[in-house]
Amino acid sequence: MDLEEKLSREGFTPSSFSKRVYAYTIDELLVTLIIFAAFFDKFSAVSDDIMAIIELTNSMILYFIILKTAYHTIFIHLYGKTIGKMVARIRAVDIYTLDNPSLQNSFIRALLRNFDEMFFYLGMLYSLSNPFVQTIHDKLAKVVVIDD
């Protein structure tokens, strides 16, 4: 049975690109706020020097990647959705079981999502041509995002 039949049989519909962008924006803001709050004292110390702010931000890229990977892995595996997806009323499901993705697939998806961001969101653009609005990181992790 193909994915379209499976989703139809269960009454699921793929989420729209606009809902995905909405959820993505919320998640990015949330992770950024967490990093900013965690390193507020460092940002405060360099608040007058734009170059120092840029250098500080660049020095934290690893923290961003680790936090974002952990955030997406844990939330997608446990709940099928991040906080952004909760607000947008969408969720990620495994294409075979239509249940929350495994820990391994959630991790793969989160890690590939970071690479997608580094390469100008080309994986997200792919979703515009995909009938299930799957990004590259969804496709490789065997996940589809549906309306909740």
PDB file of C-alpha atoms in Angstrom:
ATOM      1  CA  MET A   1       0.000   0.000   0.000  1.00  0.00           C
ATOM      2  CA  ASP A   2       1.422   3.386  -0.909  1.00  0.00           C
ATOM      3  CA  LEU A   3       1.631   6.391   1.390  1.00  0.00           C
ATOM      4  CA  GLU A   4      -1.280   8.207  -0.222  1.00  0.00           C
ATOM      5  CA  GLU A   5      -3.620   5.255   0.328  1.00  0.00           C
ATOM      6  CA  LYS A   6      -2.368   4.768   3.867  1.00  0.00           C
ATOM      7  CA  LEU A   7      -2.911   8.429   4.815  1.00  0.00           C
ATOM      8  CA  SER A   8      -6.309   8.483   3.149  1.00  0.00           C
ATOM      9  CA  ARG A   9      -7.413   5.285   4.892  1.00  0.00           C
ATOM     10  CA  GLU A  10      -6.535   6.787   8.284  1.00  0.00           C
ATOM     11  CA  GLY A  11      -8.121  10.149   7.463  1.00  0.00           C
ATOM     12  CA  PHE A  12      -4.808  12.022   7.560  1.00  0.00           C
ATOM     13  CA  THR A  13      -3.850  14.863   5.261  1.00  0.00           C
ATOM     14  CA  PRO A  14      -0.354  16.206   4.718  1.00  0.00           C
ATOM     15  CA  SER A  15       0.159  19.568   6.357  1.00  0.00           C
ATOM     16  CA  SER A  16       0.463  22.634   4.182  1.00  0.00           C
ATOM     17  CA  PHE A  17       3.730  24.400   3.462  1.00  0.00           C
ATOM     18  CA  SER A  18       2.460  27.513   5.255  1.00  0.00           C
ATOM     19  CA  LYS A  19       1.692  25.561   8.449  1.00  0.00           C
ATOM     20  CA  ARG A  20       5.153  24.053   8.321  1.00  0.00           C
ATOM     21  CA  VAL A  21       6.774  27.474   7.926  1.00  0.00           C
ATOM     22  CA  TYR A  22       4.675  28.774  10.836  1.00  0.00           C
ATOM     23  CA  ALA A  23       5.788  25.888  13.088  1.00  0.00           C
ATOM     24  CA  TYR A  24       9.382  26.258  11.931  1.00  0.00           C
ATOM     25  CA  THR A  25       9.396  29.968  12.795  1.00  0.00           C
ATOM     26  CA  ILE A  26       8.047  29.327  16.278  1.00  0.00           C
ATOM     27  CA  ASP A  27      10.645  26.622  16.925  1.00  0.00           C
ATOM     28  CA  GLU A  28      13.502  28.807  15.691  1.00  0.00           C
ATOM     29  CA  LEU A  29      12.413  31.697  17.907  1.00  0.00           C
ATOM     30  CA  LEU A  30      12.078  29.390  20.896  1.00  0.00           C
ATOM     31  CA  VAL A  31      15.544  27.855  20.476  1.00  0.00           C
ATOM     32  CA  THR A  32      17.056  31.317  19.923  1.00  0.00           C
ATOM     33  CA  LEU A  33      15.417  32.614  23.106  1.00  0.00           C
ATOM     34  CA  ILE A  34      16.740  29.643  25.078  1.00  0.00           C
ATOM     35  CA  ILE A  35      20.289  30.257  23.832  1.00  0.00           C
ATOM     36  CA  PHE A  36      19.982  33.982  24.495  1.00  0.00           C
ATOM     37  CA  ALA A  37      18.673  33.375  28.023  1.00  0.00           C
ATOM     38  CA  ALA A  38      21.396  30.816  28.753  1.00  0.00           C
ATOM     39  CA  PHE A  39      24.131  33.197  27.626  1.00  0.00           C
ATOM     40  CA  PHE A  40      22.497  36.490  28.596  1.00  0.00           C
ATOM     41  CA  ASP A  41      25.457  37.571  30.717  1.00  0.00           C
ATOM     42  CA  LYS A  42      27.848  37.088  27.785  1.00  0.00           C
ATOM     43  CA  PHE A  43      25.572  38.984  25.391  1.00  0.00           C
ATOM     44  CA  SER A  44      25.159  41.791  27.930  1.00  0.00           C
ATOM     45  CA  ALA A  45      28.917  42.129  28.296  1.00  0.00           C
ATOM     46  CA  VAL A  46      29.395  42.804  24.561  1.00  0.00           C
ATOM     47  CA  SER A  47      26.159  44.632  23.804  1.00  0.00           C
ATOM     48  CA  ASP A  48      27.944  47.815  22.652  1.00  0.00           C
ATOM     49  CA  ASP A  49      30.233  46.172  20.091  1.00  0.00           C
ATOM     50  CA  ILE A  50      28.558  44.665  17.016  1.00  0.00           C
ATOM     51  CA  MET A  51      31.699  42.747  15.997  1.00  0.00           C
ATOM     52  CA  ALA A  52      31.937  41.226  19.469  1.00  0.00           C
ATOM     53  CA  ILE A  53      28.280  40.165  19.232  1.00  0.00           C
ATOM     54  CA  ILE A  54      28.943  38.511  15.864  1.00  0.00           C
ATOM     55  CA  GLU A  55      32.028  36.742  17.210  1.00  0.00           C
ATOM     56  CA  LEU A  56      30.125  35.561  20.283  1.00  0.00           C
ATOM     57  CA  THR A  57      27.265  34.292  18.138  1.00  0.00           C
ATOM     58  CA  ASN A  58      29.683  32.487  15.820  1.00  0.00           C
ATOM     59  CA  SER A  59      31.419  30.902  18.788  1.00  0.00           C
ATOM     60  CA  MET A  60      28.084  29.436  19.919  1.00  0.00           C
ATOM     61  CA  ILE A  61      27.187  27.669  16.689  1.00  0.00           C
ATOM     62  CA  LEU A  62      27.944  24.266  18.200  1.00  0.00           C
ATOM     63  CA  TYR A  63      25.584  24.994  21.123  1.00  0.00           C
ATOM     64  CA  PHE A  64      22.871  25.930  18.636  1.00  0.00           C
ATOM     65  CA  ILE A  65      23.340  22.718  16.664  1.00  0.00           C
ATOM     66  CA  ILE A  66      23.351  20.526  19.768  1.00  0.00           C
ATOM     67  CA  LEU A  67      20.317  22.242  21.288  1.00  0.00           C
ATOM     68  CA  LYS A  68      18.324  22.184  18.055  1.00  0.00           C
ATOM     69  CA  THR A  69      19.178  18.551  17.379  1.00  0.00           C
ATOM     70  CA  ALA A  70      18.231  17.513  20.913  1.00  0.00           C
ATOM     71  CA  TYR A  71      15.046  19.612  20.891  1.00  0.00           C
ATOM     72  CA  HIS A  72      13.780  18.177  17.618  1.00  0.00           C
ATOM     73  CA  THR A  73      14.882  14.604  18.344  1.00  0.00           C
ATOM     74  CA  ILE A  74      13.251  14.430  21.758  1.00  0.00           C
ATOM     75  CA  PHE A  75       9.997  16.202  20.911  1.00  0.00           C
ATOM     76  CA  ILE A  76       9.450  14.413  17.591  1.00  0.00           C
ATOM     77  CA  HIS A  77      10.220  11.014  19.094  1.00  0.00           C
ATOM     78  CA  LEU A  78       8.102  11.447  22.231  1.00  0.00           C
ATOM     79  CA  TYR A  79       5.190  13.526  20.931  1.00  0.00           C
ATOM     80  CA  GLY A  80       5.471  13.564  17.139  1.00  0.00           C
ATOM     81  CA  LYS A  81       5.615  17.327  17.373  1.00  0.00           C
ATOM     82  CA  THR A  82       7.683  20.198  18.614  1.00  0.00           C
ATOM     83  CA  ILE A  83       6.186  23.185  20.382  1.00  0.00           C
ATOM     84  CA  GLY A  84       5.935  24.962  17.015  1.00  0.00           C
ATOM     85  CA  LYS A  85       4.086  21.990  15.545  1.00  0.00           C
ATOM     86  CA  MET A  86       1.779  21.913  18.582  1.00  0.00           C
ATOM     87  CA  VAL A  87       0.828  25.543  17.969  1.00  0.00           C
ATOM     88  CA  ALA A  88       0.400  24.940  14.217  1.00  0.00           C
ATOM     89  CA  ARG A  89      -1.611  21.755  14.933  1.00  0.00           C
ATOM     90  CA  ILE A  90       0.559  19.457  12.845  1.00  0.00           C
ATOM     91  CA  ARG A  91       2.652  16.411  13.690  1.00  0.00           C
ATOM     92  CA  ALA A  92       5.333  14.182  12.247  1.00  0.00           C
ATOM     93  CA  VAL A  93       4.607  10.494  11.781  1.00  0.00           C
ATOM     94  CA  ASP A  94       6.576   7.508  10.537  1.00  0.00           C
ATOM     95  CA  ILE A  95       5.485   6.673   6.975  1.00  0.00           C
ATOM     96  CA  TYR A  96       5.159   2.957   7.782  1.00  0.00           C
ATOM     97  CA  THR A  97       3.450   2.957  11.177  1.00  0.00           C
ATOM     98  CA  LEU A  98       1.797   6.400  11.117  1.00  0.00           C
ATOM     99  CA  ASP A  99       2.947   6.701  14.721  1.00  0.00           C
ATOM    100  CA  ASN A 100       5.669   8.851  16.295  1.00  0.00           C
ATOM    101  CA  PRO A 101       8.992   8.317  14.541  1.00  0.00           C
ATOM    102  CA  SER A 102      11.574   6.084  16.217  1.00  0.00           C
ATOM    103  CA  LEU A 103      14.371   7.680  18.193  1.00  0.00           C
ATOM    104  CA  GLN A 104      16.800   6.856  15.379  1.00  0.00           C
ATOM    105  CA  ASN A 105      14.613   8.391  12.657  1.00  0.00           C
ATOM    106  CA  SER A 106      13.889  11.418  14.844  1.00  0.00           C
ATOM    107  CA  PHE A 107      17.622  11.944  15.320  1.00  0.00           C
ATOM    108  CA  ILE A 108      18.338  11.514  11.604  1.00  0.00           C
ATOM    109  CA  ARG A 109      15.593  14.016  10.789  1.00  0.00           C
ATOM    110  CA  ALA A 110      16.874  16.560  13.328  1.00  0.00           C
ATOM    111  CA  LEU A 111      20.481  16.235  12.183  1.00  0.00           C
ATOM    112  CA  LEU A 112      19.612  16.542   8.500  1.00  0.00           C
ATOM    113  CA  ARG A 113      17.393  19.518   9.305  1.00  0.00           C
ATOM    114  CA  ASN A 114      20.476  21.351  10.571  1.00  0.00           C
ATOM    115  CA  PHE A 115      22.316  20.620   7.330  1.00  0.00           C
ATOM    116  CA  ASP A 116      19.323  21.843   5.362  1.00  0.00           C
ATOM    117  CA  GLU A 117      19.564  25.198   7.130  1.00  0.00           C
ATOM    118  CA  MET A 118      23.267  25.429   6.317  1.00  0.00           C
ATOM    119  CA  PHE A 119      22.530  24.914   2.628  1.00  0.00           C
ATOM    120  CA  PHE A 120      20.010  27.710   2.150  1.00  0.00           C
ATOM    121  CA  TYR A 121      16.929  25.621   3.014  1.00  0.00           C
ATOM    122  CA  LEU A 122      17.084  23.721  -0.277  1.00  0.00           C
ATOM    123  CA  GLY A 123      15.571  20.696   1.466  1.00  0.00           C
ATOM    124  CA  MET A 124      12.603  22.808   2.455  1.00  0.00           C
ATOM    125  CA  LEU A 125      12.186  24.061  -1.092  1.00  0.00           C
ATOM    126  CA  TYR A 126      11.992  20.435  -2.192  1.00  0.00           C
ATOM    127  CA  SER A 127       8.761  20.143  -0.197  1.00  0.00           C
ATOM    128  CA  LEU A 128       7.059  22.525  -2.618  1.00  0.00           C
ATOM    129  CA  SER A 129       7.349  19.891  -5.351  1.00  0.00           C
ATOM    130  CA  ASN A 130       6.551  16.896  -3.153  1.00  0.00           C
ATOM    131  CA  PRO A 131       2.890  15.732  -3.046  1.00  0.00           C
ATOM    132  CA  PHE A 132       3.177  15.048   0.697  1.00  0.00           C
ATOM    133  CA  VAL A 133       5.004  18.341   1.401  1.00  0.00           C
ATOM    134  CA  GLN A 134       7.992  16.334   2.653  1.00  0.00           C
ATOM    135  CA  THR A 135      11.315  18.062   3.033  1.00  0.00           C
ATOM    136  CA  ILE A 136      14.550  16.228   2.294  1.00  0.00           C
ATOM    137  CA  HIS A 137      15.034  15.577   6.015  1.00  0.00           C
ATOM    138  CA  ASP A 138      11.505  14.116   6.233  1.00  0.00           C
ATOM    139  CA  LYS A 139      12.037  11.918   3.201  1.00  0.00           C
ATOM    140  CA  LEU A 140      15.386  10.521   4.371  1.00  0.00           C
ATOM    141  CA  ALA A 141      14.056   9.928   7.900  1.00  0.00           C
ATOM    142  CA  LYS A 142      10.913   8.231   6.495  1.00  0.00           C
ATOM    143  CA  VAL A 143       8.577  10.797   8.039  1.00  0.00           C
ATOM    144  CA  VAL A 144       5.580  12.748   6.802  1.00  0.00           C
ATOM    145  CA  VAL A 145       4.058  15.766   8.561  1.00  0.00           C
ATOM    146  CA  ILE A 146       0.268  15.685   8.790  1.00  0.00           C
ATOM    147  CA  ASP A 147      -2.504  17.890  10.126  1.00  0.00           C
ATOM    148  CA  ASP A 148      -3.256  17.019  13.735  1.00  0.00           C
TER     149      ASP A 148
END
